[in-house]
Short mmCIF file of C-alpha atoms in Angstrom, two decimals:
data_model
loop_
_atom_site.label_atom_id
_atom_site.label_comp_id
_atom_site.label_asym_id
_atom_site.label_seq_id
_atom_site.Cartn_x
_atom_site.Cartn_y
_atom_site.Cartn_z
CA MET Y 2 -0.05 -0.01 0.06
CA ASP Y 3 1.33 3.44 -0.92
CA LYS Y 4 1.76 5.79 2.01
CA ILE Y 5 -0.58 8.69 1.69
CA GLU Y 6 0.53 12.06 3.09
CA LYS Y 7 -1.91 12.80 5.82
CA ILE Y 8 -2.80 16.30 6.52
CA ASP Y 9 -2.53 17.35 10.15
CA GLU Y 10 -6.06 18.58 10.99
CA ARG Y 11 -5.35 19.23 14.66
CA GLY Y 12 -5.74 22.70 16.12
CA VAL Y 13 -3.11 24.33 18.22
CA TRP Y 14 -4.64 23.32 21.42
CA GLU Y 15 -5.14 19.73 20.28
CA LYS Y 16 -1.35 19.65 19.32
CA ILE Y 17 -0.40 20.83 22.73
CA ALA Y 18 -2.78 18.38 24.31
CA ASP Y 19 -1.23 15.59 22.27
CA GLN Y 20 2.10 16.57 23.46
CA LEU Y 21 1.01 16.24 26.98
CA ARG Y 22 -1.07 13.09 26.45
CA SER Y 23 1.71 11.18 25.04
CA ARG Y 24 3.76 11.63 28.23
CA SER Y 25 1.15 10.28 30.49
CA MET Y 26 -0.39 7.13 29.21
CA TRP Y 27 -2.64 4.81 31.33
CA MET Y 28 -2.78 1.38 29.98
CA LEU Y 29 -5.86 -0.59 30.74
CA HIS Y 30 -5.32 -3.63 32.90
CA TYR Y 31 -7.13 -6.19 30.85
CA CYS Y 32 -5.57 -9.29 29.47
CA THR Y 33 -7.21 -11.20 26.76
CA GLY Y 34 -4.69 -13.88 26.04
CA CYS Y 35 -1.32 -15.51 26.75
CA GLY Y 36 0.58 -12.27 25.75
CA ALA Y 37 -0.26 -10.87 29.03
CA VAL Y 38 2.47 -12.65 30.88
CA GLU Y 39 5.00 -10.20 29.19
CA LEU Y 40 3.35 -7.37 30.89
CA PRO Y 41 4.42 -7.98 34.55
CA PRO Y 42 8.12 -7.85 33.58
CA SER Y 43 7.34 -4.68 31.54
CA THR Y 44 5.61 -2.87 34.40
CA THR Y 45 7.88 -4.08 37.29
CA SER Y 46 11.52 -3.13 38.13
CA ARG Y 47 13.30 -4.89 35.49
CA PHE Y 48 12.07 -3.04 32.40
CA ASP Y 49 9.99 -0.48 34.34
CA MET Y 50 7.68 1.15 31.86
CA GLU Y 51 6.87 3.76 34.39
CA ARG Y 52 9.94 5.66 33.38
CA LEU Y 53 8.45 6.15 29.99
CA GLY Y 54 5.41 7.66 31.69
CA MET Y 55 3.10 4.81 31.35
CA GLY Y 56 1.23 2.86 34.01
CA PRO Y 57 -1.45 0.37 34.54
CA MET Y 58 -5.14 1.43 35.16
CA ALA Y 59 -7.97 -0.46 36.50
CA THR Y 60 -10.96 0.86 34.83
CA PRO Y 61 -11.72 1.60 31.19
CA ARG Y 62 -13.12 4.99 32.02
CA GLN Y 63 -9.75 6.21 33.14
CA ALA Y 64 -7.55 4.42 30.59
CA ASP Y 65 -6.13 5.71 27.35
CA LEU Y 66 -4.52 2.69 25.93
CA PHE Y 67 -6.09 -0.70 25.37
CA LEU Y 68 -3.68 -3.58 24.81
CA ILE Y 69 -5.15 -6.62 23.22
CA THR Y 70 -2.61 -9.20 24.34
CA GLY Y 71 -2.75 -12.23 22.27
CA TYR Y 72 -5.50 -14.39 20.91
CA LEU Y 73 -9.13 -13.09 21.06
CA SER Y 74 -11.93 -15.44 21.38
CA THR Y 75 -15.28 -14.30 20.14
CA LYS Y 76 -16.63 -14.48 23.80
CA THR Y 77 -13.76 -12.07 24.83
CA LEU Y 78 -14.28 -9.94 21.76
CA ARG Y 79 -17.78 -9.01 22.87
CA ARG Y 80 -16.41 -7.72 26.14
CA VAL Y 81 -13.47 -6.07 24.51
CA ILE Y 82 -15.88 -3.99 22.19
CA TYR Y 83 -17.97 -3.11 25.21
CA THR Y 84 -14.84 -2.05 27.05
CA TYR Y 85 -13.44 -0.16 24.16
CA GLU Y 86 -16.71 1.73 23.61
CA LYS Y 87 -16.65 2.73 27.43
CA MET Y 88 -13.22 4.31 27.16
CA ALA Y 89 -13.10 8.07 26.91
CA ASP Y 90 -11.51 9.79 23.87
CA PRO Y 91 -8.82 9.81 22.89
CA LYS Y 92 -8.10 6.16 23.14
CA TYR Y 93 -5.39 3.98 21.46
CA VAL Y 94 -5.42 0.29 20.62
CA ILE Y 95 -2.14 -1.88 20.32
CA GLY Y 96 -2.48 -5.28 18.79
CA PHE Y 97 -0.12 -7.38 20.60
CA GLY Y 98 1.35 -10.68 19.12
CA SER Y 99 0.78 -12.47 15.94
CA CYS Y 100 -2.63 -13.78 16.93
CA THR Y 101 -4.15 -10.20 16.59
CA ILE Y 102 -2.49 -9.75 13.22
CA ASN Y 103 -3.45 -12.87 11.33
CA GLY Y 104 -4.72 -15.42 13.93
CA GLY Y 105 -1.27 -16.80 14.73
CA ILE Y 106 -1.34 -20.50 15.59
CA TYR Y 107 -5.15 -20.16 16.14
CA TYR Y 108 -5.63 -19.34 12.44
CA ASP Y 109 -8.21 -22.32 12.06
CA SER Y 110 -9.91 -21.99 15.42
CA TYR Y 111 -13.76 -21.93 15.60
CA SER Y 112 -13.60 -19.45 18.40
CA THR Y 113 -10.90 -16.97 17.99
CA ILE Y 114 -10.79 -14.09 15.36
CA ASN Y 115 -8.04 -13.68 12.74
CA ARG Y 116 -7.86 -10.05 12.24
CA LEU Y 117 -8.33 -7.55 15.04
CA ASP Y 118 -8.42 -4.46 12.81
CA GLN Y 119 -11.74 -5.66 11.21
CA TYR Y 120 -13.33 -5.00 14.73
CA LEU Y 121 -11.49 -2.19 16.35
CA PRO Y 122 -9.23 0.44 14.98
CA VAL Y 123 -5.70 -0.68 15.80
CA ASP Y 124 -2.93 2.06 15.98
CA LEU Y 125 0.00 -0.18 16.21
CA TYR Y 126 0.85 -4.02 16.00
CA ILE Y 127 3.65 -5.63 17.78
CA ALA Y 128 4.62 -8.75 15.99
CA GLY Y 129 5.94 -11.92 17.67
CA CYS Y 130 4.73 -14.87 19.48
CA MET Y 131 5.13 -13.45 22.04
CA PRO Y 132 6.73 -10.05 21.97
CA ARG Y 133 9.51 -9.52 24.60
CA PRO Y 134 9.32 -6.55 26.91
CA GLU Y 135 11.88 -4.69 24.94
CA ALA Y 136 9.51 -5.01 21.91
CA ILE Y 137 6.74 -3.72 24.08
CA LEU Y 138 8.67 -0.79 25.37
CA ASN Y 139 9.69 -0.10 21.79
CA ALA Y 140 6.15 -0.13 20.65
CA PHE Y 141 5.16 2.27 23.55
CA THR Y 142 7.63 4.87 22.58
CA LYS Y 143 6.67 4.43 18.95
CA LEU Y 144 3.02 4.97 19.98
CA MET Y 145 3.98 8.07 21.94
CA GLU Y 146 5.76 9.47 18.92
CA MET Y 147 2.73 8.71 16.75
CA ILE Y 148 0.45 10.59 19.24
CA ARG Y 149 2.73 13.62 19.23
CA LYS Y 150 2.61 13.59 15.39
CA GLY Y 151 -1.18 13.07 15.44
CA GLU Y 152 -0.88 9.75 13.61
CA ALA Y 153 -2.56 7.75 16.24
CA ASP Y 154 -6.12 8.53 15.28
CA GLY Y 155 -7.80 5.13 15.52
CA TRP Y 156 -10.55 6.60 17.89
CA LYS Y 157 -11.35 9.02 15.10
CA ARG Y 158 -11.50 6.35 12.48
CA TYR Y 159 -13.81 4.32 14.81
CA LYS Y 160 -16.25 7.15 14.80
CA GLU Y 161 -16.02 7.84 11.04
CA ASN Y 162 -16.27 4.28 9.97
CA TYR Y 163 -18.58 3.13 12.78
CA GLU Y 164 -21.02 1.37 10.32
CA TRP Y 165 -18.22 -0.78 8.72
CA TYR Y 166 -16.79 -1.81 12.14
CA LYS Y 167 -20.31 -2.71 13.43
CA GLN Y 168 -20.98 -4.57 10.31
CA ASN Y 169 -17.85 -6.69 10.69
CA GLN Y 170 -18.57 -7.18 14.42
CA LEU Y 171 -21.93 -8.35 13.66
CA ARG Y 172 -20.80 -10.63 10.79
CA SER Y 173 -18.42 -12.52 13.16
CA LEU Y 174 -20.13 -12.35 16.34
CA GLY Y 175 -23.87 -12.45 15.44
CA GLU Y 176 -24.74 -10.09 18.35
CA VAL Y 177 -22.55 -7.72 20.38
CA VAL Y 178 -24.52 -8.48 23.48
CA VAL Y 179 -22.91 -9.63 26.71
CA TYR Y 180 -25.06 -12.43 28.42
CA ASP Y 181 -23.87 -13.22 31.94
CA GLU Y 182 -25.97 -15.80 33.67
CA PHE Y 183 -23.96 -15.48 36.91
CA HIS Y 184 -24.87 -11.79 37.31
CA GLU Y 185 -28.41 -11.84 36.10
CA MET X 25 -1.58 -40.40 54.31
CA MET X 26 -1.16 -40.95 50.51
CA ASN X 27 2.71 -40.97 51.02
CA SER X 28 2.72 -43.37 53.73
CA MET X 29 1.11 -46.14 51.61
CA ASN X 30 3.45 -48.04 49.36
CA ASP X 31 2.47 -49.01 45.69
CA ALA X 32 2.20 -52.79 46.55
CA SER X 33 -0.43 -52.47 49.26
CA VAL X 34 -2.36 -49.94 47.04
CA GLY X 35 -2.31 -52.49 44.12
CA GLN X 36 -3.70 -55.24 46.36
CA ASP X 37 -6.44 -52.90 47.52
CA VAL X 38 -7.41 -52.07 43.89
CA GLU X 39 -7.24 -55.68 42.89
CA LYS X 40 -9.79 -56.48 45.64
CA VAL X 41 -12.16 -53.58 44.48
CA PHE X 42 -11.80 -55.00 40.91
CA GLY X 43 -12.75 -58.40 42.05
CA GLU X 44 -15.84 -56.97 43.76
CA LEU X 45 -16.75 -54.78 40.72
CA LYS X 46 -16.47 -57.81 38.27
CA SER X 47 -18.83 -59.80 40.49
CA MET X 48 -21.43 -56.93 40.80
CA PHE X 49 -21.29 -55.49 37.29
CA ASP X 50 -21.37 -57.96 34.21
CA GLY X 51 -19.06 -56.77 31.40
CA CYS X 52 -16.81 -54.57 33.28
CA GLU X 53 -13.29 -54.42 31.99
CA THR X 54 -10.23 -52.99 33.70
CA VAL X 55 -6.92 -51.74 32.33
CA GLN X 56 -3.91 -50.50 34.26
CA ILE X 57 -2.40 -47.39 32.83
CA ASP X 58 0.12 -46.49 35.40
CA THR X 59 0.85 -47.13 39.13
CA ARG X 60 -2.32 -45.78 40.86
CA GLN X 61 -4.00 -44.90 37.57
CA TYR X 62 -6.61 -47.45 36.06
CA LYS X 63 -9.23 -47.41 33.38
CA LEU X 64 -12.59 -49.20 33.85
CA VAL X 65 -14.89 -49.75 30.91
CA VAL X 66 -18.58 -50.46 31.66
CA PRO X 67 -21.67 -51.04 29.82
CA SER X 68 -23.78 -47.83 29.76
CA ASP X 69 -26.76 -49.24 31.75
CA LYS X 70 -24.52 -50.24 34.62
CA MET X 71 -22.62 -46.92 34.59
CA LEU X 72 -24.66 -45.07 37.37
CA GLY X 73 -24.62 -48.11 39.64
CA MET X 74 -20.93 -48.29 39.22
CA LEU X 75 -20.44 -44.63 40.07
CA THR X 76 -22.55 -44.79 43.08
CA TYR X 77 -20.68 -47.94 44.37
CA LEU X 78 -17.26 -46.31 43.76
CA LYS X 79 -18.34 -43.10 45.37
CA SER X 80 -19.37 -45.00 48.51
CA ILE X 81 -16.05 -46.86 48.76
CA GLY X 82 -13.95 -43.75 48.64
CA TYR X 83 -13.46 -42.82 45.02
CA SER X 84 -15.53 -39.76 45.82
CA HIS X 85 -13.81 -36.88 44.09
CA LEU X 86 -15.09 -36.28 40.61
CA SER X 87 -12.19 -34.54 38.88
CA ILE X 88 -13.86 -34.14 35.38
CA ILE X 89 -16.27 -35.67 33.03
CA THR X 90 -15.10 -35.57 29.49
CA CYS X 91 -16.01 -37.22 26.15
CA VAL X 92 -14.27 -38.83 23.26
CA ASP X 93 -15.83 -38.90 19.81
CA TRP X 94 -15.25 -42.35 18.05
CA ILE X 95 -16.67 -41.37 14.67
CA ASP X 96 -15.86 -44.76 12.87
CA GLU X 97 -17.41 -46.81 15.57
CA LYS X 98 -20.28 -44.30 15.83
CA LYS X 99 -19.80 -44.00 19.48
CA PHE X 100 -19.17 -41.31 22.22
CA GLU X 101 -17.15 -42.43 25.03
CA LEU X 102 -18.00 -40.66 28.34
CA VAL X 103 -15.19 -40.66 30.81
CA TYR X 104 -15.70 -39.95 34.44
CA VAL X 105 -12.45 -39.31 36.30
CA LEU X 106 -12.61 -40.33 39.96
CA PHE X 107 -9.99 -39.82 42.50
CA ASN X 108 -9.58 -41.48 45.87
CA TRP X 109 -8.13 -39.16 48.50
CA LEU X 110 -7.26 -42.06 50.79
CA ASN X 111 -4.78 -43.83 48.61
CA GLY X 112 -4.20 -41.48 45.64
CA VAL X 113 -5.68 -43.90 43.12
CA THR X 114 -7.43 -42.38 40.01
CA PHE X 115 -10.11 -44.35 38.06
CA LEU X 116 -11.15 -43.40 34.62
CA VAL X 117 -14.51 -44.90 34.44
CA SER X 118 -15.62 -44.81 30.78
CA THR X 119 -18.66 -46.03 28.91
CA PHE X 120 -19.84 -45.99 25.34
CA ILE X 121 -23.09 -44.39 24.10
CA ASP X 122 -24.76 -44.27 20.69
CA ARG X 123 -23.32 -41.37 18.67
CA ASP X 124 -26.59 -40.73 16.69
CA ARG X 125 -28.69 -40.59 19.79
CA PRO X 126 -26.36 -39.26 22.46
CA ILE X 127 -28.41 -39.26 25.65
CA PHE X 128 -27.23 -40.10 28.99
CA TYR X 129 -28.20 -39.51 32.58
CA THR X 130 -26.97 -36.75 34.85
CA VAL X 131 -24.91 -37.35 37.97
CA LYS X 132 -25.42 -33.85 39.40
CA ASP X 133 -27.30 -35.18 42.28
CA MET X 134 -24.23 -37.24 43.30
CA TRP X 135 -21.77 -34.52 42.48
CA PRO X 136 -23.08 -30.95 42.28
CA THR X 137 -20.11 -29.82 40.18
CA ALA X 138 -21.15 -32.42 37.57
CA GLU X 139 -23.63 -29.83 36.33
CA TYR X 140 -20.93 -27.78 34.75
CA TYR X 141 -18.94 -30.69 33.40
CA GLU X 142 -22.10 -31.97 31.77
CA ARG X 143 -23.02 -28.47 30.30
CA ASP X 144 -19.47 -28.35 28.98
CA VAL X 145 -19.83 -31.98 27.40
CA HIS X 146 -23.25 -30.92 25.98
CA GLU X 147 -21.89 -27.83 24.42
CA PHE X 148 -18.81 -29.30 22.77
CA PHE X 149 -20.20 -32.80 21.72
CA GLY X 150 -23.85 -32.53 21.78
CA VAL X 151 -24.42 -35.12 24.45
CA GLU X 152 -27.65 -34.62 26.38
CA PHE X 153 -27.81 -35.34 30.13
CA GLU X 154 -31.30 -36.20 31.26
CA GLY X 155 -32.17 -34.41 34.41
CA ASN X 156 -29.76 -31.58 34.03
CA GLU X 157 -32.24 -28.90 32.93
CA ASN X 158 -29.57 -26.22 32.50
CA CYS X 159 -27.71 -28.43 29.93
CA LYS X 160 -29.03 -26.43 26.97
CA LYS X 161 -27.87 -23.08 28.23
CA PRO X 162 -24.70 -21.77 26.67
CA LEU X 163 -21.72 -21.97 28.81
CA MET X 164 -18.46 -20.97 26.93
CA LEU X 165 -19.74 -20.66 23.34
CA GLU X 166 -22.32 -17.81 23.22
CA LEU X 167 -24.78 -17.76 20.27
CA TRP X 168 -23.36 -21.00 18.64
CA ASP X 169 -25.10 -21.91 15.50
CA ASP X 170 -23.30 -24.95 14.03
CA LEU X 171 -22.36 -28.48 15.00
CA PRO X 172 -20.78 -28.91 18.44
CA PRO X 173 -17.21 -28.04 17.77
CA LEU X 174 -15.24 -30.89 19.18
CA ARG X 175 -17.11 -33.46 17.12
CA LYS X 176 -14.72 -35.03 14.50
CA ASP X 177 -17.11 -34.20 11.58
CA PHE X 178 -16.94 -30.41 12.45
CA ASP X 179 -14.38 -28.62 10.31
CA PRO X 180 -12.93 -25.69 12.35
CA LEU X 181 -10.82 -24.28 9.52
CA GLN X 182 -13.97 -23.89 7.27
CA TYR X 183 -15.85 -22.21 10.09
CA SER X 184 -13.05 -19.84 10.69
CA LYS X 185 -12.97 -18.85 7.00
CA GLU X 186 -16.67 -18.26 6.98
CA HIS X 187 -16.90 -16.23 10.09
CA PHE X 188 -13.56 -14.57 10.66
CA PRO X 189 -12.01 -12.65 7.60
CA ASP X 190 -8.30 -13.33 7.10
CA ARG X 191 -5.55 -11.03 6.27
CA THR X 192 -4.27 -11.21 2.64
CA TYR X 193 -0.70 -10.63 1.71
CA GLU X 194 1.00 -9.37 -1.37
CA LYS X 195 4.27 -11.36 -1.94
CA ASP X 196 7.19 -9.55 -3.31
CA PRO X 197 9.78 -11.95 -4.23
CA ILE X 198 12.33 -9.47 -5.62
CA HIS X 199 12.19 -7.50 -2.53
CA GLU X 200 12.65 -10.52 -0.40
CA ALA X 201 15.55 -11.81 -2.47
CA ARG X 202 17.26 -8.47 -1.96
CA ILE X 203 16.89 -8.76 1.80
CA ILE X 204 18.31 -12.30 1.68
CA ARG X 205 21.10 -11.28 -0.53
CA GLY X 206 22.01 -8.39 1.82
CA ASP X 207 21.52 -5.55 -0.62
CA ILE X 208 19.05 -3.88 1.72
CA GLU X 209 18.45 -4.33 5.26
CA GLY X 210 15.01 -5.74 6.24
CA ASP X 211 13.22 -2.55 6.83
CA THR X 212 11.15 -1.79 9.81
CA GLU X 213 9.87 1.44 8.64
CA GLY X 214 8.01 0.09 5.70
CA GLY X 215 6.68 -2.88 7.30
CA GLU X 216 3.53 -1.20 8.52
CA ILE X 217 0.27 -2.97 8.35
CA ASP X 218 -2.79 -1.20 7.37
CA GLY X 219 -5.29 -1.07 10.30
#
């Protein structure tokens, strides 16, 4: 695909806000697959992602960044879409590991999706099965750079192409409704 | 307690139990898999009696209920894994039921946890358990509309292709050859995926 020069549509205040946003990122503490085991070493003392200005956050309302760590089953995807739509703007999504890119070793599974970007706007992918903490930190710095440049605009794309995303979600999931018999 | 018993005395105990079982239940076969692990194959009409008896003599921990699809024999094999906390012996009690009419009886009155194992087996193999009224509720697969997925005649790849769109790649052999030859370094900047 040819790279299209994007026009920066941001106003001055938004540019300033993006500078500040990129230096204080809260990552939603939600783990969908096995890739999540790489997050404890990334957050704790050895790799220490807080020195980059990034920390884990417990609730979607207060988080900026959504990491899809690894394979995503259809049951989880319903929860993920719920959670993503609950997050406040601006929000960023990182697809983590080869499962989110093309299904990975679960390419023929009846219950896991193959391409995350069909359902949610992905700002950045980290390849690997699974990516090491170095790769994660690398991706974080890259994402911060993208935010400063205004390239991480997944949340805007989700609004603009909402119909398309919804159509894909319904095609794969049937219904984006969360049934939970234990809390009914 | 488990550690204080040696394998020989446990083996004698198990042999005694097997002797009793064979006199009580016709057609019961036993296979030793490992020390302290045995398989029992019972006709399906004697299964509930067998489980009741085993529970009463100490094999009281139901670890799991699972199922095997023998598609060529047209049978489902239901396996109940029972564990004895007194001597550390595991029994895999199995029975064969008809694959075309997979109906069995629930054991949730003996083991309350069995309700969830039965729902699991029902969801993934389509076996119905009479008496378990929650059996038909979805447990792990929500809104499932196809064959039960762990049956051998279900094709997961085809299902995946129908439901989950895949990524298509454009292969550029000349570019790859240049990377292999070392003309250019494998670039990280151009390797972006549209998303």
